[in-house]
PDB file of C-alpha atoms and ligand atoms in Angstrom:
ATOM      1  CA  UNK A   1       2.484  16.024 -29.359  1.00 37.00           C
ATOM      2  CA  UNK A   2       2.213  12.962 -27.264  1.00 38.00           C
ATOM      3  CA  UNK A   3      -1.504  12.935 -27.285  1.00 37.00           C
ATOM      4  CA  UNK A   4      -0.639  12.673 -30.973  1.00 40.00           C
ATOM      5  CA  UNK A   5       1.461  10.577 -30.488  1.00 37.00           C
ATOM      6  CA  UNK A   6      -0.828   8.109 -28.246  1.00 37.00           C
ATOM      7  CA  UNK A   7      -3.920   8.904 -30.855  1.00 36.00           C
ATOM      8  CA  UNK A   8      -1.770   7.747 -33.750  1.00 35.00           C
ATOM      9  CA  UNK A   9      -0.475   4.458 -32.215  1.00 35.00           C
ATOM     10  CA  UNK A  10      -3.974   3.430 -30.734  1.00 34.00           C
ATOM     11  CA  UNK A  11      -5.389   3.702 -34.368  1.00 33.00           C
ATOM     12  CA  UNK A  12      -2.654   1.385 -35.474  1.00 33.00           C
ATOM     13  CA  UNK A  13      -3.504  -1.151 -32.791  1.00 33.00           C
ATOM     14  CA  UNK A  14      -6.774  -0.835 -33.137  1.00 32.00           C
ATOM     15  CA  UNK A  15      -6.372  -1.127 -37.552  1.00 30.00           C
ATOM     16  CA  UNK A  16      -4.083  -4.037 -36.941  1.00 31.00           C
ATOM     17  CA  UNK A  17      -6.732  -5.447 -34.087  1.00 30.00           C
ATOM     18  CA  UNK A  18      -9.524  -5.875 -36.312  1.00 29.00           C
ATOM     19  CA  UNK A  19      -7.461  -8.621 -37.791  1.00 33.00           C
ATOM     20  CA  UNK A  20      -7.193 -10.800 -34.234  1.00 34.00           C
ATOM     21  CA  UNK A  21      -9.703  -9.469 -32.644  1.00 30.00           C
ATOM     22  CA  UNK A  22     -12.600  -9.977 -34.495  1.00 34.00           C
ATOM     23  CA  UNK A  23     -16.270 -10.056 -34.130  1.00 34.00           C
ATOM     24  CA  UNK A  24     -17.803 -12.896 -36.536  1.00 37.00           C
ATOM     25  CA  UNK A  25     -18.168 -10.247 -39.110  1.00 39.00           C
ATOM     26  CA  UNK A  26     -14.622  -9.032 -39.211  1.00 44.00           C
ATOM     27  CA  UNK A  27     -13.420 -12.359 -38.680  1.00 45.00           C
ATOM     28  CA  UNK A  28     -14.608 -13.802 -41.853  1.00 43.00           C
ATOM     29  CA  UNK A  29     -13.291 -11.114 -43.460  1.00 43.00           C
ATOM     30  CA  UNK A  30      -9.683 -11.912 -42.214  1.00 48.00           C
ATOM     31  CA  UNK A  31     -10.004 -15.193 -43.450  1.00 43.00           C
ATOM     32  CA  UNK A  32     -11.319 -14.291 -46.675  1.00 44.00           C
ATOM     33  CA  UNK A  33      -7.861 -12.018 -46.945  1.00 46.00           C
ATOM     34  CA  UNK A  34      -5.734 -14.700 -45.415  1.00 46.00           C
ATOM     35  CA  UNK A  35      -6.974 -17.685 -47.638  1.00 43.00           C
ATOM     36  CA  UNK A  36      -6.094 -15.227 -50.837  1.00 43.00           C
ATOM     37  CA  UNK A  37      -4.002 -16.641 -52.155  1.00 42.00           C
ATOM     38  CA  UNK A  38      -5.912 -20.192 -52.621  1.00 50.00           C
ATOM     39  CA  UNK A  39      -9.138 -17.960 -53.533  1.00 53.00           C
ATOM     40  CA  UNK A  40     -10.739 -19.651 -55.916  1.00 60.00           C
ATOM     41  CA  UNK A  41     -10.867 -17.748 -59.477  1.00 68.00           C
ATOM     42  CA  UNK A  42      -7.081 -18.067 -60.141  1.00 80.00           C
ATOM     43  CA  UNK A  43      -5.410 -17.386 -63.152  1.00 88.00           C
ATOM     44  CA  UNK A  44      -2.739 -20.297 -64.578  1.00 91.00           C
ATOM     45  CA  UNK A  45      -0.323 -17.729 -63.565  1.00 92.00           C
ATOM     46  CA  UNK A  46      -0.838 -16.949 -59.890  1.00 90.00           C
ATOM     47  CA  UNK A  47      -1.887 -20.827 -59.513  1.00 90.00           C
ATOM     48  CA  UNK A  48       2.183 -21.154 -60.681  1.00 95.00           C
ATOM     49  CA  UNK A  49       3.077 -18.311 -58.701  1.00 95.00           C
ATOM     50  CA  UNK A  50       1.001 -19.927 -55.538  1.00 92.00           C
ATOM     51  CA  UNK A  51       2.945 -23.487 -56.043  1.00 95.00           C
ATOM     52  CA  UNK A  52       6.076 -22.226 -56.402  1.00 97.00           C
ATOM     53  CA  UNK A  53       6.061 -20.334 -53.240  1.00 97.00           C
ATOM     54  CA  UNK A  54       4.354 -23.352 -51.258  1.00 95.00           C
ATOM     55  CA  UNK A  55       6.815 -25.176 -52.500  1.00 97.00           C
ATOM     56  CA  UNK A  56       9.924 -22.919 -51.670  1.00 98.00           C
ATOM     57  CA  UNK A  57       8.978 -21.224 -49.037  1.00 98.00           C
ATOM     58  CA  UNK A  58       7.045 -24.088 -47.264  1.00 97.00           C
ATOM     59  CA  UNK A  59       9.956 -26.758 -47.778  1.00 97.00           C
ATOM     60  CA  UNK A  60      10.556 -26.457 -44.521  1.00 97.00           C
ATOM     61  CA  UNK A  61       7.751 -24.850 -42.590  1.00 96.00           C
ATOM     62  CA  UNK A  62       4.548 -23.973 -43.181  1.00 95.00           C
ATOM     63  CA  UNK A  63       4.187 -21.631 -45.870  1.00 96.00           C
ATOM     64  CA  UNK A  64       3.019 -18.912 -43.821  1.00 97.00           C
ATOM     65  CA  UNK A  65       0.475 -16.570 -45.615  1.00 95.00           C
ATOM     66  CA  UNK A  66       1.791 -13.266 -47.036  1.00 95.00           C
ATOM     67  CA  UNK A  67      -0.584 -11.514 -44.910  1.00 93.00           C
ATOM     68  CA  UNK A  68       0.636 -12.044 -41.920  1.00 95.00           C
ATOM     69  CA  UNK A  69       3.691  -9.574 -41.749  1.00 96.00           C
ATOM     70  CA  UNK A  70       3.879  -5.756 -43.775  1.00 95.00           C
ATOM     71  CA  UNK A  71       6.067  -5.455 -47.139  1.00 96.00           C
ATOM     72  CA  UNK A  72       8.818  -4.256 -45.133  1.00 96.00           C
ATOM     73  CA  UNK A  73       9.123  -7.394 -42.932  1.00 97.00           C
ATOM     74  CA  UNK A  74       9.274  -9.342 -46.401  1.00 97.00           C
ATOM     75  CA  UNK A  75      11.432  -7.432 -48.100  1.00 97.00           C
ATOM     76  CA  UNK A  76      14.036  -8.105 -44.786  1.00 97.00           C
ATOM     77  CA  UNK A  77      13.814 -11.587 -45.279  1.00 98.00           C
ATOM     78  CA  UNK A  78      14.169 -11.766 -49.193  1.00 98.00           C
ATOM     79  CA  UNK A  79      17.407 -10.125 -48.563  1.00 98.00           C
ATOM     80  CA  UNK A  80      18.417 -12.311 -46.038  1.00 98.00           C
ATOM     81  CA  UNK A  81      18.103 -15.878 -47.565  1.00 98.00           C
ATOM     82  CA  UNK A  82      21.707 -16.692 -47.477  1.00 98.00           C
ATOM     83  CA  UNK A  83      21.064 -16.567 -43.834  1.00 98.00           C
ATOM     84  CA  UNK A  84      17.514 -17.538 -43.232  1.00 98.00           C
ATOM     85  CA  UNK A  85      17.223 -18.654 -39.023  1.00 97.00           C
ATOM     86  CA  UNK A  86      20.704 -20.451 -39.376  1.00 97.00           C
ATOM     87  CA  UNK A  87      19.237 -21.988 -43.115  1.00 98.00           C
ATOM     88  CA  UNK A  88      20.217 -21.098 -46.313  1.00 98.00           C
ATOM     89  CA  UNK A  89      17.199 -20.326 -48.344  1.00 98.00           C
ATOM     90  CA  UNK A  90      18.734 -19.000 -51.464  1.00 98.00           C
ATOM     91  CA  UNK A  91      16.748 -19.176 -54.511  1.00 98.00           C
ATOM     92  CA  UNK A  92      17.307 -18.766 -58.214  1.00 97.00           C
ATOM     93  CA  UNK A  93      17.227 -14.945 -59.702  1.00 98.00           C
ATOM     94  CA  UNK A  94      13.527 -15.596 -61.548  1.00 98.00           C
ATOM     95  CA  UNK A  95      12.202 -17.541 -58.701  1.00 98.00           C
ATOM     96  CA  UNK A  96      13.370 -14.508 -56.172  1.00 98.00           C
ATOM     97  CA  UNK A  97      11.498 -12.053 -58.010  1.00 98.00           C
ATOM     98  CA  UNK A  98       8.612 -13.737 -58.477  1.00 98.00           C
ATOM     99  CA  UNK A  99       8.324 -15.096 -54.333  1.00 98.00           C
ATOM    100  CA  UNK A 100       9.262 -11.520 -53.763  1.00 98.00           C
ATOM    101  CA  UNK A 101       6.552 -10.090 -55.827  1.00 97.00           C
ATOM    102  CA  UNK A 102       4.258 -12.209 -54.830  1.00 96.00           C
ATOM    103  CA  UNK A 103       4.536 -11.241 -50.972  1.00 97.00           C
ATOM    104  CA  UNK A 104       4.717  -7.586 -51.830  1.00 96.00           C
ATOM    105  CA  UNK A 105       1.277  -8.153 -53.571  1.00 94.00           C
ATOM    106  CA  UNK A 106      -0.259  -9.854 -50.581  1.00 93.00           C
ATOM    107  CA  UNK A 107       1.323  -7.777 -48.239  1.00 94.00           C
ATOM    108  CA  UNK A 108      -0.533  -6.672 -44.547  1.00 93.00           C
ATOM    109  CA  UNK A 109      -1.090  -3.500 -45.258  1.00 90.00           C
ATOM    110  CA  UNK A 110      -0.530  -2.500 -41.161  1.00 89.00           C
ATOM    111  CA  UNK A 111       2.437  -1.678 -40.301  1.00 85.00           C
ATOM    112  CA  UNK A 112       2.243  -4.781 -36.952  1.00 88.00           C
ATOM    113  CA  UNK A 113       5.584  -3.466 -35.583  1.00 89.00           C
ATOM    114  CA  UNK A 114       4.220  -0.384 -33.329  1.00 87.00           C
ATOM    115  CA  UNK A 115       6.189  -1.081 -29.524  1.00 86.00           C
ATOM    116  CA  UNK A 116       8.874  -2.833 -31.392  1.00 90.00           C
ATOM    117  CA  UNK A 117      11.082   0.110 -31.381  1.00 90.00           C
ATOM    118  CA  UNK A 118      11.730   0.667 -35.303  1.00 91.00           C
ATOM    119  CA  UNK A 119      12.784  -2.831 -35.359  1.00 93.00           C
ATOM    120  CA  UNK A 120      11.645  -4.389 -38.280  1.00 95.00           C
ATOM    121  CA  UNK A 121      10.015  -8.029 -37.270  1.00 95.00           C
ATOM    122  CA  UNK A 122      11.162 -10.689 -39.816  1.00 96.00           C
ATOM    123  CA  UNK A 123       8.819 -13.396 -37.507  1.00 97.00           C
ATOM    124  CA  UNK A 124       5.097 -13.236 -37.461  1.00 97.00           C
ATOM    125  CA  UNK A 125       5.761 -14.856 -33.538  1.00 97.00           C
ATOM    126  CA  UNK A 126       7.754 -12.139 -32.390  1.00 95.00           C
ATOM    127  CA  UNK A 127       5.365  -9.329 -33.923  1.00 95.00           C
ATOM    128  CA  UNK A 128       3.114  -7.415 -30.826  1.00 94.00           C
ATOM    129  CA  UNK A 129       0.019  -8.534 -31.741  1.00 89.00           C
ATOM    130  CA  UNK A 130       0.685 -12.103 -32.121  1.00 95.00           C
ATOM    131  CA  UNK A 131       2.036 -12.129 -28.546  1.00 96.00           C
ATOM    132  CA  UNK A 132      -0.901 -10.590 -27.483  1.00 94.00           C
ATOM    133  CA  UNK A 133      -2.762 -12.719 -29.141  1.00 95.00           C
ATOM    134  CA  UNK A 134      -1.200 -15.868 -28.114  1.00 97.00           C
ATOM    135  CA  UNK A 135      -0.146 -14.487 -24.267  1.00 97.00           C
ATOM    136  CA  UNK A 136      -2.688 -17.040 -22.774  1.00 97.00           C
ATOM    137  CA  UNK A 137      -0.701 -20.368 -23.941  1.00 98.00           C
ATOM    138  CA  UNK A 138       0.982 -22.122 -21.544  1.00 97.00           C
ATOM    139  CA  UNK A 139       4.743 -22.052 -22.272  1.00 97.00           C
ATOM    140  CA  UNK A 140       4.883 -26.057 -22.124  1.00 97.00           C
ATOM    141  CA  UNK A 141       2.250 -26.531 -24.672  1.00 98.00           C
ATOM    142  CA  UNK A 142       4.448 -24.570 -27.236  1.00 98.00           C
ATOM    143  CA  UNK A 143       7.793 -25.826 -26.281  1.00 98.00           C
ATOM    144  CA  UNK A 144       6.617 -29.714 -26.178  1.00 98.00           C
ATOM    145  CA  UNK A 145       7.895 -31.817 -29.484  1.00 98.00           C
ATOM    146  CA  UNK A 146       4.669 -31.977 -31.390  1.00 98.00           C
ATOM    147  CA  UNK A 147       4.944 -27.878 -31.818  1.00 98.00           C
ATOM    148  CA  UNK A 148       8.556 -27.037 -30.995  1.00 97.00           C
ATOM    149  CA  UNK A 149       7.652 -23.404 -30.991  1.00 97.00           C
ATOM    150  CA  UNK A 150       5.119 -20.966 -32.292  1.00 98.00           C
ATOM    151  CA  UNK A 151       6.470 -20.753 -35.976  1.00 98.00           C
ATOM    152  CA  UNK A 152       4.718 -24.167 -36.102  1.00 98.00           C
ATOM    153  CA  UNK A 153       1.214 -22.381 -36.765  1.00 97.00           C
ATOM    154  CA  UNK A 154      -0.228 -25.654 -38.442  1.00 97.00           C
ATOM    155  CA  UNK A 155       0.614 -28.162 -35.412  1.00 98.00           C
ATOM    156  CA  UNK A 156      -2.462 -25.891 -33.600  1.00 98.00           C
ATOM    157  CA  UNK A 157      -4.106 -24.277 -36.528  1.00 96.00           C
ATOM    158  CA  UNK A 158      -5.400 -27.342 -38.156  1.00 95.00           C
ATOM    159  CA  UNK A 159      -6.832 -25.407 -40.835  1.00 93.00           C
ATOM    160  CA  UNK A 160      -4.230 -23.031 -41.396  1.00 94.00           C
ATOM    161  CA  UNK A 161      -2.736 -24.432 -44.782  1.00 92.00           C
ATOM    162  CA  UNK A 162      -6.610 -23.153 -46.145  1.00 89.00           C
ATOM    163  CA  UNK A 163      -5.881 -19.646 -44.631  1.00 89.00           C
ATOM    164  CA  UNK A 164      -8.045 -20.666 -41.688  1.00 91.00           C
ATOM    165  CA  UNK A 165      -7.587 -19.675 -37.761  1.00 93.00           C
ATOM    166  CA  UNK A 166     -10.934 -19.973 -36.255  1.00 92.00           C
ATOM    167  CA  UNK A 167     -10.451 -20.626 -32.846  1.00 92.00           C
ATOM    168  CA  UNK A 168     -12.957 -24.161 -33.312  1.00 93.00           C
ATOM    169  CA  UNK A 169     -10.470 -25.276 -35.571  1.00 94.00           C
ATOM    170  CA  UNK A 170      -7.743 -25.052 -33.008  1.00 96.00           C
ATOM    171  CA  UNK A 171      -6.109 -28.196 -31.816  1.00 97.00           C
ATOM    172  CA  UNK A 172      -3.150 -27.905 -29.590  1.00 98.00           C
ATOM    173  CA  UNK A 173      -1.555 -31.243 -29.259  1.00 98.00           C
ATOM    174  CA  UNK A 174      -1.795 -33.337 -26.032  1.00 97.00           C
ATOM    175  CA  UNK A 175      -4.120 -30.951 -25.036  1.00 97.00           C
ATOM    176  CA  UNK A 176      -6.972 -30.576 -27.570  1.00 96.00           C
ATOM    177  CA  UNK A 177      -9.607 -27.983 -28.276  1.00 96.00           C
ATOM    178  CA  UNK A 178      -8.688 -24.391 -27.170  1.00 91.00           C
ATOM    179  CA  UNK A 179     -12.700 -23.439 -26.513  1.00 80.00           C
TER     180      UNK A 179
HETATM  181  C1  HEC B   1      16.139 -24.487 -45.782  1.00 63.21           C
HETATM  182  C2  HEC B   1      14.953 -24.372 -44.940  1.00 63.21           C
HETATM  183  C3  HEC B   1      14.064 -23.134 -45.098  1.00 63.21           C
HETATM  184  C4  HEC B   1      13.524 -22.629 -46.272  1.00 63.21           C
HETATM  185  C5  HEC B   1      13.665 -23.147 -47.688  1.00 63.21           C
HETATM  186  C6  HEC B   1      12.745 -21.471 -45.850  1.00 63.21           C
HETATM  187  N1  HEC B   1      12.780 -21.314 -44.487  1.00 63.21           N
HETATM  188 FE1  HEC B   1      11.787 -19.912 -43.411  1.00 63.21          FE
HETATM  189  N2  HEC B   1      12.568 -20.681 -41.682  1.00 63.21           N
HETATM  190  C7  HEC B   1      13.471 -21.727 -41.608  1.00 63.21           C
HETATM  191  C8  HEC B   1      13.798 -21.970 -40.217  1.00 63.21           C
HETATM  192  C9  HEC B   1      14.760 -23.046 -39.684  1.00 63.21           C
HETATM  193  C10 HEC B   1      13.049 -21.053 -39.451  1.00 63.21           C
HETATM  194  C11 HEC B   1      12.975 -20.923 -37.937  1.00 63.21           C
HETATM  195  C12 HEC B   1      11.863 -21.863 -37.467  1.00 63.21           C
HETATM  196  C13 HEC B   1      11.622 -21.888 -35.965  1.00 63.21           C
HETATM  197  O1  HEC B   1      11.970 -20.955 -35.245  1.00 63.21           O
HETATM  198  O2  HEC B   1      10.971 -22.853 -35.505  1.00 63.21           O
HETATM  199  C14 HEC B   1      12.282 -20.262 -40.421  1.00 63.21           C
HETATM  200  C15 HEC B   1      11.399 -19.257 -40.066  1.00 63.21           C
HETATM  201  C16 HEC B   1      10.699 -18.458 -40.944  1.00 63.21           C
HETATM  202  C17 HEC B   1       9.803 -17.382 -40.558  1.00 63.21           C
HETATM  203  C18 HEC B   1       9.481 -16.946 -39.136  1.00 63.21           C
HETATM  204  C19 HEC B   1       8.303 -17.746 -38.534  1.00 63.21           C
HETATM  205  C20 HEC B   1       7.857 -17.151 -37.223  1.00 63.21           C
HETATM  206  O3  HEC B   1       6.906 -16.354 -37.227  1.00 63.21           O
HETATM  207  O4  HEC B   1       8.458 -17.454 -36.175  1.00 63.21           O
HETATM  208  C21 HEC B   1       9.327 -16.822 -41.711  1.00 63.21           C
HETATM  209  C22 HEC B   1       8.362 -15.658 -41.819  1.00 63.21           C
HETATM  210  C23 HEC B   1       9.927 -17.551 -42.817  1.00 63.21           C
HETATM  211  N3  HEC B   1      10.740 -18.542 -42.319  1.00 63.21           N
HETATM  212  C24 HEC B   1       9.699 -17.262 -44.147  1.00 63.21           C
HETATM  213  C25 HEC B   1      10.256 -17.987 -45.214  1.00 63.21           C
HETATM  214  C26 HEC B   1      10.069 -17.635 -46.614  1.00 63.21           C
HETATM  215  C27 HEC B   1       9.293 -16.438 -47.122  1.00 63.21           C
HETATM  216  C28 HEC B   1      10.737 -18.589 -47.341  1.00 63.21           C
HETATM  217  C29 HEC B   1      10.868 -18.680 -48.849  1.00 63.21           C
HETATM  218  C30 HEC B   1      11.563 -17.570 -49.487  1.00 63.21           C
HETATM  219  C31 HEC B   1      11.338 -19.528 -46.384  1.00 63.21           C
HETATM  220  N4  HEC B   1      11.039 -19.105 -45.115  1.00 63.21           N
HETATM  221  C32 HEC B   1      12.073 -20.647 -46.733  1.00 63.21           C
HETATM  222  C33 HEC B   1      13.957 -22.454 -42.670  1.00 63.21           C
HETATM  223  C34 HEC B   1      13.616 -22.299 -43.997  1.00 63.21           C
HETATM  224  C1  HEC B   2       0.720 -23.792 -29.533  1.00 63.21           C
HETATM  225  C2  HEC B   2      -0.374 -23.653 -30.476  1.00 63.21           C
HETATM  226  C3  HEC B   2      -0.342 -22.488 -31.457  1.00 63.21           C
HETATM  227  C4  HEC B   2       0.610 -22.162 -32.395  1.00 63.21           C
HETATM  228  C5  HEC B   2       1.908 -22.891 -32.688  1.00 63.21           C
HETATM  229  C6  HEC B   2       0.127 -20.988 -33.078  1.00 63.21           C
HETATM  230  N1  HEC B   2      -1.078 -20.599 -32.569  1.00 63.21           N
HETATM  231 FE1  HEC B   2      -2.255 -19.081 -33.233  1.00 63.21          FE
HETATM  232  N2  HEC B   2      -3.545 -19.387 -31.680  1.00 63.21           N
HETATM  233  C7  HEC B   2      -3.470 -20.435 -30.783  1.00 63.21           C
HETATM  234  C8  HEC B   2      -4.530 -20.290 -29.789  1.00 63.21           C
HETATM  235  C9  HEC B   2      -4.792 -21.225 -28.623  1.00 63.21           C
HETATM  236  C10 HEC B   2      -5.236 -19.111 -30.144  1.00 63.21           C
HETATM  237  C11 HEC B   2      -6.418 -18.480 -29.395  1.00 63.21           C
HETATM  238  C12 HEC B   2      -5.851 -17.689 -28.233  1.00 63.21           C
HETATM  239  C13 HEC B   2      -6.891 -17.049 -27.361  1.00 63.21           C
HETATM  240  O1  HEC B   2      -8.026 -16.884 -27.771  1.00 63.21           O
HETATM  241  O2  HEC B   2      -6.524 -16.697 -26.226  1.00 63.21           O
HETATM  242  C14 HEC B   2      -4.594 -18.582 -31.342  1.00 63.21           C
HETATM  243  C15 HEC B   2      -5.030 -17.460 -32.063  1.00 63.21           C
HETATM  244  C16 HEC B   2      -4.557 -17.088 -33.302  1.00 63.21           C
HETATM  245  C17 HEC B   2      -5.165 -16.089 -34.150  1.00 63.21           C
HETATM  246  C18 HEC B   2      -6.426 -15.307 -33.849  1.00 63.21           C
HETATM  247  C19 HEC B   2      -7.634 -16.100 -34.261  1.00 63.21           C
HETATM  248  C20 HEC B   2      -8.934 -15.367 -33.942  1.00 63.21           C
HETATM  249  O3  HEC B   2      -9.945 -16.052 -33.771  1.00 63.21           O
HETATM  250  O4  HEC B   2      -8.949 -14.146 -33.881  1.00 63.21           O
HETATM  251  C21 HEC B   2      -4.414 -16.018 -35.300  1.00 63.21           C
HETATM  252  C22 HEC B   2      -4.668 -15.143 -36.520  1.00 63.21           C
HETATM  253  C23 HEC B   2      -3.318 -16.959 -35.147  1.00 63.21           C
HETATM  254  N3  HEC B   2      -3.447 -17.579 -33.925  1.00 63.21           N
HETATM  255  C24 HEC B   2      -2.315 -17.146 -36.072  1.00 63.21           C
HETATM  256  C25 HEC B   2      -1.201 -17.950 -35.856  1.00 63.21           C
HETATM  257  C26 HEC B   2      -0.058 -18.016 -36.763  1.00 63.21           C
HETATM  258  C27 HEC B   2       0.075 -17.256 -38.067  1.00 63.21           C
HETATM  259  C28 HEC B   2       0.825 -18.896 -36.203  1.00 63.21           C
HETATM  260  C29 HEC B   2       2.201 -19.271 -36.699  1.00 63.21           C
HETATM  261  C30 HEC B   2       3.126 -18.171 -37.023  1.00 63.21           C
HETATM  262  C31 HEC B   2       0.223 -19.396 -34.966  1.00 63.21           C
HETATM  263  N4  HEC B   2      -0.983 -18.777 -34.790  1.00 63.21           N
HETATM  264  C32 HEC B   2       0.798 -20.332 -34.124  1.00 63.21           C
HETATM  265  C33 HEC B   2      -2.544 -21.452 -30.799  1.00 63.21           C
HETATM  266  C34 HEC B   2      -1.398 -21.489 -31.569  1.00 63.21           C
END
């Protein structure tokens, strides 16, 4: 059972790996599926659906991409907008559904949570593999006032609005380049 166990878990690292640890290969596929949703053939209605959730849901932060956290994650914070990280969020009935739609649709289809302990993560930053990910970064270069903290993923990602985290594009301020 826990060889099972240990099998089961190291598949879902390794699924949800492919996505930050990436050879060139893989890693233009991530960005292909994290720059969806500003793919170019749109329809009029997704390029409405697209605005209205940069503008909602990027009013103030960066309108992270749906991608990044599992339908359940999503789902947690639709419910929670009354009381969105000490913010209230609320949105109109129509809007709702279609912002909660919309994230459903475009969904990570990993589950990113494995370690956390059934906790379901409603931050990208606190999820396991974007610790690992980011476990290298000295703590002042986060905590300084041009980032303020790691939800800020376009004060570093300087081509993250596009979908974009190649690690050339990286800037970290004060400090520069990461490579
Ligand atoms: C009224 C302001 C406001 C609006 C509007 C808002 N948020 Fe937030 N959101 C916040 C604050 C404040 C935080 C915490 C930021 C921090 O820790 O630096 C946050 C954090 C987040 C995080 C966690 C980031 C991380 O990984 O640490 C997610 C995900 C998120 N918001 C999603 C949304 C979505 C989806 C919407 C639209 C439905 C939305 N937010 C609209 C204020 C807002
Ligand atoms: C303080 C700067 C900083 C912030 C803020 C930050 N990152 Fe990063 N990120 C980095 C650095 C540096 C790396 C490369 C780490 C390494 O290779 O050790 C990285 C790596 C990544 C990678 C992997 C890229 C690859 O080539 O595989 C992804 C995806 C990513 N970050 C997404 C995000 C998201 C999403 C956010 C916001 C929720 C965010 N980051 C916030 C600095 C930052």
């Amino acid at each position: 059972m826990k060889t099972l166990l240990n099998l089961s878990v190291a598949a879902l690292i390794l699924a949800g790996g492919a996505f930050l640890y990436a050879d060139d290969d893989e890693h233009e596929e991530h960005e292909r599926h994290a720059s969806n949703f500003i793919a170019k053939p749109m329809t009029k209605q997704e390029k409405t659906t697209v605005a209205l959730y940069q503008k909602e849901c990027g009013a103030c932060h960066f309108a992270y991409q749906p991608e990044f956290l599992p339908k359940s994650s999503w789902d947690k914070t639709m419910k929670s907008l009354n009381n969105h990280f000490g913010t209230d969020a609320t949105l109109d009935p129509a809007e709702h559904k279609t912002i909660q739609n919309y994230l459903a649709t475009h969904a990570s289809k990993y589950d990113r949570m494995t370690g956390m302990g059934g906790e379901i993560a409603i931050r990208i930053s606190e999820t396991p593999n974007f610790k690992q990910e980011h476990r290298e970064i000295p703590k002042k270069m986060v905590t300084q006032a041009e980032v303020k903290s790691f939800a800020n993923c376009s004060a570093c990602h300087t081509k993250s609005a596009s979908g974009s985290y190649r690690e050339r594009e990286i800037r970290i301020p004060n400090y520069g380049s990461w490579e």
